[in-house]
């Protein structure tokens, strides 16, 4: 079965990460599939809302660390499929709902900052261990997280790597509903259907007004990617990747 499942449920496109044996760690083909599924809604008037979901016990363990190691040894940076995914998510004109259970690590958390409605199971733990891995924040989180939750909370999350549990994430303003894990998907889908039933042009224009400059967000994604590329090659990062890949359980 594919690592990314895309299904259209009436006016809602559901994009589900499905590499559960690796805790939904994202590979380049997974980013490609998600970017395509998001961008493909642009000229499809039948799709009025997107929903991003993971598994029943894990949302996403972030970027595949094996891919980070390969990138660190090559001449490239983050990888074009990652940038294509982030750009597609940020430029997406349809509202995006997320259904999150369990761990959401790295980009598993930062992608949520671009969603319009986030439903979290009580098991949720948001974590961005970028600095501990010798890296810097990505997905424009250095711009968007302080705006959403204030500098102090964003610093604890993005720089200190302190986790945010479901209720704390709600208090920080990045999660709408906290529900029992078994109810996360259904609650998110109901929210997506409710959004999809609203007048489409009214939603589109309201959302544009609320989000401000998308170009500014895209520019920050690209600036972070430049810094990320440098950090990937650092001794600190390479040692951290090796420690994860060779850790004993
Ligand atoms: N990249 C590559 N493989 C990963 C991965 C990642 N980001 N996250 C998990 N995996 C793999 C593990 O290596 C393991 O593979 P194996 O069964 O072949 O040994 C499998 O997924 C299960 O992971 P495990 O760590 O045993 O699950 P867990 O439930 O104990 O812990 C996490 C889950 C998400 C807390 C833990 O896997 C983790 O910290 N992952 C790394 C997260 C990270 O730092 N991401 C990068 C952010 S920038």
Short mmCIF file of C-alpha atoms and ligand atoms in Angstrom, two decimals:
data_model
loop_
_atom_site.label_atom_id
_atom_site.label_comp_id
_atom_site.label_asym_id
_atom_site.label_seq_id
_atom_site.Cartn_x
_atom_site.Cartn_y
_atom_site.Cartn_z
CA UNK A 1 0.00 0.00 0.00
CA UNK A 2 1.15 3.52 -0.74
CA UNK A 3 2.82 5.61 1.97
CA UNK A 4 0.43 8.45 1.13
CA UNK A 5 -3.25 7.73 0.66
CA UNK A 6 -5.39 10.33 -1.09
CA UNK A 7 -9.17 9.98 -1.10
CA UNK A 8 -11.86 12.47 -1.99
CA UNK A 9 -14.75 12.21 0.43
CA UNK A 10 -17.33 14.43 -1.26
CA UNK A 11 -15.89 17.96 -1.19
CA UNK A 12 -13.08 17.03 1.23
CA UNK A 13 -9.72 15.69 0.01
CA UNK A 14 -8.15 13.51 2.70
CA UNK A 15 -4.37 13.13 2.54
CA UNK A 16 -3.24 10.43 4.94
CA UNK A 17 0.37 9.61 5.85
CA UNK A 18 0.60 5.85 5.92
CA UNK A 19 4.15 4.69 6.64
CA UNK A 20 3.25 3.45 10.05
CA UNK A 21 6.17 1.04 10.52
CA UNK A 22 8.44 4.12 10.41
CA UNK A 23 6.06 6.29 12.41
CA UNK A 24 5.18 8.21 9.24
CA UNK A 25 8.71 9.60 8.85
CA UNK A 26 8.47 11.44 5.53
CA UNK A 27 10.52 10.39 2.51
CA UNK A 28 10.99 12.45 -0.64
CA UNK A 29 8.35 10.44 -2.59
CA UNK A 30 5.90 11.06 0.26
CA UNK A 31 6.49 14.82 0.04
CA UNK A 32 6.03 14.61 -3.72
CA UNK A 33 2.73 12.78 -3.37
CA UNK A 34 1.44 15.24 -0.78
CA UNK A 35 2.52 18.27 -2.83
CA UNK A 36 0.71 16.86 -5.85
CA UNK A 37 -2.44 16.07 -3.86
CA UNK A 38 -2.54 19.61 -2.45
CA UNK A 39 -1.65 21.46 -5.67
CA UNK A 40 -4.16 19.33 -7.57
CA UNK A 41 -7.04 20.93 -5.67
CA UNK A 42 -6.28 24.39 -7.08
CA UNK A 43 -8.32 23.94 -10.26
CA UNK A 44 -10.78 21.42 -8.87
CA UNK A 45 -13.88 23.32 -7.78
CA UNK A 46 -15.41 20.12 -6.40
CA UNK A 47 -12.81 20.01 -3.62
CA UNK A 48 -13.51 22.73 -1.08
CA UNK A 49 -11.42 21.64 1.89
CA UNK A 50 -8.40 19.42 2.62
CA UNK A 51 -7.74 17.21 5.57
CA UNK A 52 -4.28 15.97 6.54
CA UNK A 53 -4.22 12.91 8.76
CA UNK A 54 -1.81 10.33 10.10
CA UNK A 55 -2.24 7.02 11.87
CA UNK A 56 -4.25 6.12 14.97
CA UNK A 57 -1.12 6.26 17.18
CA UNK A 58 1.24 8.60 15.37
CA UNK A 59 0.81 11.65 13.18
CA UNK A 60 4.33 12.01 11.76
CA UNK A 61 7.91 11.47 13.02
CA UNK A 62 9.21 14.29 10.83
CA UNK A 63 11.62 14.02 7.98
CA UNK A 64 13.23 10.63 7.43
CA UNK A 65 16.56 10.96 9.23
CA UNK A 66 18.20 8.56 6.77
CA UNK A 67 17.32 11.05 4.02
CA UNK A 68 18.83 13.86 6.11
CA UNK A 69 22.04 11.82 6.32
CA UNK A 70 22.09 11.32 2.56
CA UNK A 71 21.42 15.03 2.00
CA UNK A 72 24.21 15.92 4.41
CA UNK A 73 26.65 13.85 2.37
CA UNK A 74 25.49 15.19 -1.01
CA UNK A 75 25.65 18.68 -2.45
CA UNK A 76 21.95 19.47 -2.15
CA UNK A 77 19.99 20.88 0.74
CA UNK A 78 16.55 20.09 2.07
CA UNK A 79 15.51 18.54 -1.24
CA UNK A 80 13.18 20.01 -3.85
CA UNK A 81 10.23 17.71 -2.98
CA UNK A 82 10.26 19.07 0.58
CA UNK A 83 10.23 22.66 -0.65
CA UNK A 84 7.53 21.81 -3.21
CA UNK A 85 5.39 20.35 -0.43
CA UNK A 86 5.87 23.36 1.86
CA UNK A 87 5.21 25.82 -0.96
CA UNK A 88 2.08 23.89 -2.03
CA UNK A 89 0.77 23.85 1.54
CA UNK A 90 1.34 27.55 2.08
CA UNK A 91 0.02 28.57 -1.34
CA UNK A 92 -3.03 26.32 -1.04
CA UNK A 93 -6.18 28.44 -1.31
CA UNK A 94 -8.50 25.82 0.17
CA UNK A 95 -8.81 25.52 3.94
CA UNK A 96 -6.75 22.75 5.52
CA UNK A 97 -7.90 20.73 8.52
CA UNK A 98 -5.58 18.36 10.39
CA UNK A 99 -6.38 15.25 12.43
CA UNK A 100 -3.50 14.52 14.80
CA UNK A 101 -2.87 11.63 17.18
CA UNK A 102 0.31 10.72 19.05
CA UNK A 103 3.68 12.19 18.14
CA UNK A 104 3.98 14.99 15.62
CA UNK A 105 7.70 15.66 15.28
CA UNK A 106 9.59 18.26 13.22
CA UNK A 107 7.65 18.98 10.05
CA UNK A 108 4.85 16.93 11.62
CA UNK A 109 4.40 19.89 13.94
CA UNK A 110 5.42 22.76 11.67
CA UNK A 111 2.95 21.77 8.93
CA UNK A 112 0.18 22.25 11.51
CA UNK A 113 1.07 25.94 11.81
CA UNK A 114 -0.28 26.36 8.25
CA UNK A 115 -3.54 24.54 8.90
CA UNK A 116 -6.80 26.35 9.52
CA UNK A 117 -8.39 23.90 11.95
CA UNK A 118 -6.51 21.32 14.01
CA UNK A 119 -8.12 18.46 15.91
CA UNK A 120 -5.82 16.72 18.40
CA UNK A 121 -6.30 13.47 20.27
CA UNK A 122 -5.45 13.56 23.97
CA UNK A 123 -2.34 11.50 23.06
CA UNK A 124 -0.81 14.31 21.02
CA UNK A 125 2.73 15.46 21.64
CA UNK A 126 4.11 18.20 19.39
CA UNK A 127 7.87 18.29 19.27
CA UNK A 128 10.44 20.12 17.14
CA UNK A 129 13.92 18.86 18.09
CA UNK A 130 15.62 20.91 15.34
CA UNK A 131 18.28 22.54 17.48
CA UNK A 132 19.06 19.33 19.36
CA UNK A 133 19.70 17.75 15.95
CA UNK A 134 22.05 20.59 15.06
CA UNK A 135 19.46 22.06 12.68
CA UNK A 136 17.28 25.16 12.47
CA UNK A 137 13.48 25.44 12.31
CA UNK A 138 11.81 25.02 8.90
CA UNK A 139 8.45 25.43 7.15
CA UNK A 140 8.46 29.16 8.06
CA UNK A 141 7.92 28.13 11.67
CA UNK A 142 10.46 30.78 12.74
CA UNK A 143 8.02 33.37 11.38
CA UNK A 144 4.61 31.82 11.97
CA UNK A 145 5.03 30.17 15.40
CA UNK A 146 5.94 33.39 17.28
CA UNK A 147 2.98 35.12 15.58
CA UNK A 148 0.59 32.39 16.67
CA UNK A 149 1.78 31.66 20.20
CA UNK A 150 4.11 34.53 21.15
CA UNK A 151 7.90 34.52 21.18
CA UNK A 152 8.37 32.86 24.58
CA UNK A 153 6.28 29.79 23.81
CA UNK A 154 7.66 29.56 20.27
CA UNK A 155 11.23 29.72 21.63
CA UNK A 156 10.56 26.89 24.10
CA UNK A 157 9.10 24.78 21.30
CA UNK A 158 11.41 25.58 18.39
CA UNK A 159 14.74 26.26 20.08
CA UNK A 160 14.59 24.44 23.41
CA UNK A 161 12.72 21.49 21.93
CA UNK A 162 10.17 21.40 24.73
CA UNK A 163 7.13 19.34 23.77
CA UNK A 164 3.60 20.68 23.68
CA UNK A 165 0.92 18.23 24.71
CA UNK A 166 -2.59 18.40 23.30
CA UNK A 167 -4.12 20.71 25.89
CA UNK A 168 -1.05 22.97 25.97
CA UNK A 169 -1.18 23.24 22.18
CA UNK A 170 -4.81 24.27 22.46
CA UNK A 171 -3.92 26.90 25.05
CA UNK A 172 -1.12 28.10 22.75
CA UNK A 173 -3.70 28.66 20.01
CA UNK A 174 -2.54 26.08 17.48
CA UNK A 175 -5.11 23.37 18.20
CA UNK A 176 -8.89 23.86 18.08
CA UNK A 177 -10.31 20.72 19.65
CA UNK A 178 -8.88 18.08 21.97
CA UNK A 179 -10.80 14.81 21.74
CA UNK A 180 -10.41 11.13 22.53
CA UNK A 181 -7.91 9.61 20.04
CA UNK A 182 -10.58 7.33 18.58
CA UNK A 183 -12.65 10.42 17.70
CA UNK A 184 -9.95 12.54 16.10
CA UNK A 185 -10.53 11.60 12.48
CA UNK A 186 -14.32 11.83 12.66
CA UNK A 187 -14.19 15.19 14.44
CA UNK A 188 -11.73 16.59 11.89
CA UNK A 189 -13.76 15.26 8.97
CA UNK A 190 -16.94 16.80 10.41
CA UNK A 191 -15.12 20.17 10.71
CA UNK A 192 -13.84 19.85 7.13
CA UNK A 193 -17.34 19.08 5.87
CA UNK A 194 -18.73 22.05 7.76
CA UNK A 195 -16.13 24.33 6.15
CA UNK A 196 -16.81 22.78 2.74
CA UNK A 197 -20.52 23.60 3.10
CA UNK A 198 -19.83 27.33 3.56
CA UNK A 199 -19.97 29.70 0.55
CA UNK A 200 -16.68 28.90 -1.22
CA UNK A 201 -15.79 32.42 -2.37
CA UNK A 202 -16.58 33.86 1.06
CA UNK A 203 -14.22 31.32 2.65
CA UNK A 204 -11.52 31.97 0.07
CA UNK A 205 -11.59 35.76 0.49
CA UNK A 206 -11.82 35.66 4.29
CA UNK A 207 -8.92 33.27 4.48
CA UNK A 208 -6.78 35.43 2.16
CA UNK A 209 -7.46 38.45 4.34
CA UNK A 210 -6.62 36.57 7.54
CA UNK A 211 -3.39 35.00 6.31
CA UNK A 212 -1.63 38.14 5.11
CA UNK A 213 1.31 37.88 2.74
CA UNK A 214 1.84 34.35 1.48
CA UNK A 215 4.94 35.56 -0.39
CA UNK A 216 6.48 36.59 2.93
CA UNK A 217 5.89 33.07 4.30
CA UNK A 218 7.34 31.44 1.19
CA UNK A 219 10.38 33.72 1.41
CA UNK A 220 10.97 32.62 5.00
CA UNK A 221 10.68 28.95 3.98
CA UNK A 222 13.43 29.54 1.43
CA UNK A 223 15.63 31.50 3.86
CA UNK A 224 15.30 28.76 6.46
CA UNK A 225 16.13 26.17 3.79
CA UNK A 226 19.42 27.97 3.06
CA UNK A 227 20.34 27.90 6.76
CA UNK A 228 19.15 24.28 7.01
CA UNK A 229 21.42 23.27 4.13
CA UNK A 230 24.45 24.67 5.98
CA UNK A 231 23.41 23.05 9.25
CA UNK A 232 22.83 19.63 7.62
CA UNK A 233 26.54 19.49 6.86
CA UNK A 234 27.61 20.47 10.36
CA UNK A 235 29.40 18.06 12.66
CA UNK A 236 26.63 18.61 15.22
CA UNK A 237 23.92 17.48 12.82
CA UNK A 238 25.81 14.51 11.42
CA UNK A 239 26.61 13.23 14.90
CA UNK A 240 22.95 13.58 15.93
CA UNK A 241 21.69 11.71 12.83
CA UNK A 242 24.20 8.91 13.39
CA UNK A 243 23.21 8.67 17.05
CA UNK A 244 19.54 8.23 16.07
CA UNK A 245 20.17 5.72 13.28
CA UNK A 246 22.46 3.55 15.42
CA UNK A 247 20.64 3.89 18.72
CA UNK A 248 19.93 0.79 20.77
CA UNK A 249 16.32 0.26 21.80
N1 LIG B 1 13.49 8.92 10.34
C1 LIG B 1 13.78 7.65 10.05
N2 LIG B 1 13.27 6.60 10.73
C2 LIG B 1 12.45 6.90 11.75
C3 LIG B 1 12.14 8.20 12.11
C4 LIG B 1 12.69 9.25 11.36
N3 LIG B 1 12.40 10.53 11.59
N4 LIG B 1 11.30 8.16 13.18
C5 LIG B 1 11.11 6.86 13.47
N5 LIG B 1 11.80 6.10 12.61
C6 LIG B 1 11.86 4.64 12.57
C7 LIG B 1 12.75 4.08 13.66
O1 LIG B 1 14.12 4.10 13.26
C8 LIG B 1 12.19 2.69 13.81
O2 LIG B 1 12.67 1.92 12.74
P1 LIG B 1 13.07 0.35 12.96
O3 LIG B 1 11.80 -0.30 13.45
O4 LIG B 1 13.50 -0.11 11.62
O5 LIG B 1 14.14 0.37 14.01
C9 LIG B 1 10.70 2.90 13.57
O6 LIG B 1 10.57 4.11 12.86
C10 LIG B 1 9.90 3.01 14.86
O7 LIG B 1 10.46 4.07 15.63
P2 LIG B 1 10.64 4.00 17.21
O8 LIG B 1 11.62 5.06 17.58
O9 LIG B 1 10.93 2.60 17.62
O10 LIG B 1 9.17 4.38 17.71
P3 LIG B 1 8.76 5.02 19.12
O11 LIG B 1 7.28 4.94 19.16
O12 LIG B 1 9.57 4.44 20.22
O13 LIG B 1 9.21 6.58 19.00
C11 LIG B 1 9.36 8.72 17.91
C12 LIG B 1 8.56 7.41 18.06
C13 LIG B 1 8.70 9.52 16.80
C14 LIG B 1 9.30 9.50 19.23
C15 LIG B 1 10.84 8.38 17.59
O14 LIG B 1 10.86 7.43 16.53
C16 LIG B 1 11.66 9.56 17.17
O15 LIG B 1 12.08 10.36 18.01
N6 LIG B 1 11.91 9.69 15.84
C17 LIG B 1 12.79 10.72 15.34
C18 LIG B 1 12.04 12.02 15.25
C19 LIG B 1 12.92 13.12 14.69
O16 LIG B 1 13.89 13.53 15.31
N7 LIG B 1 12.56 13.59 13.47
C20 LIG B 1 13.29 14.62 12.78
C21 LIG B 1 12.72 15.93 13.17
S1 LIG B 1 13.59 17.30 12.40
#
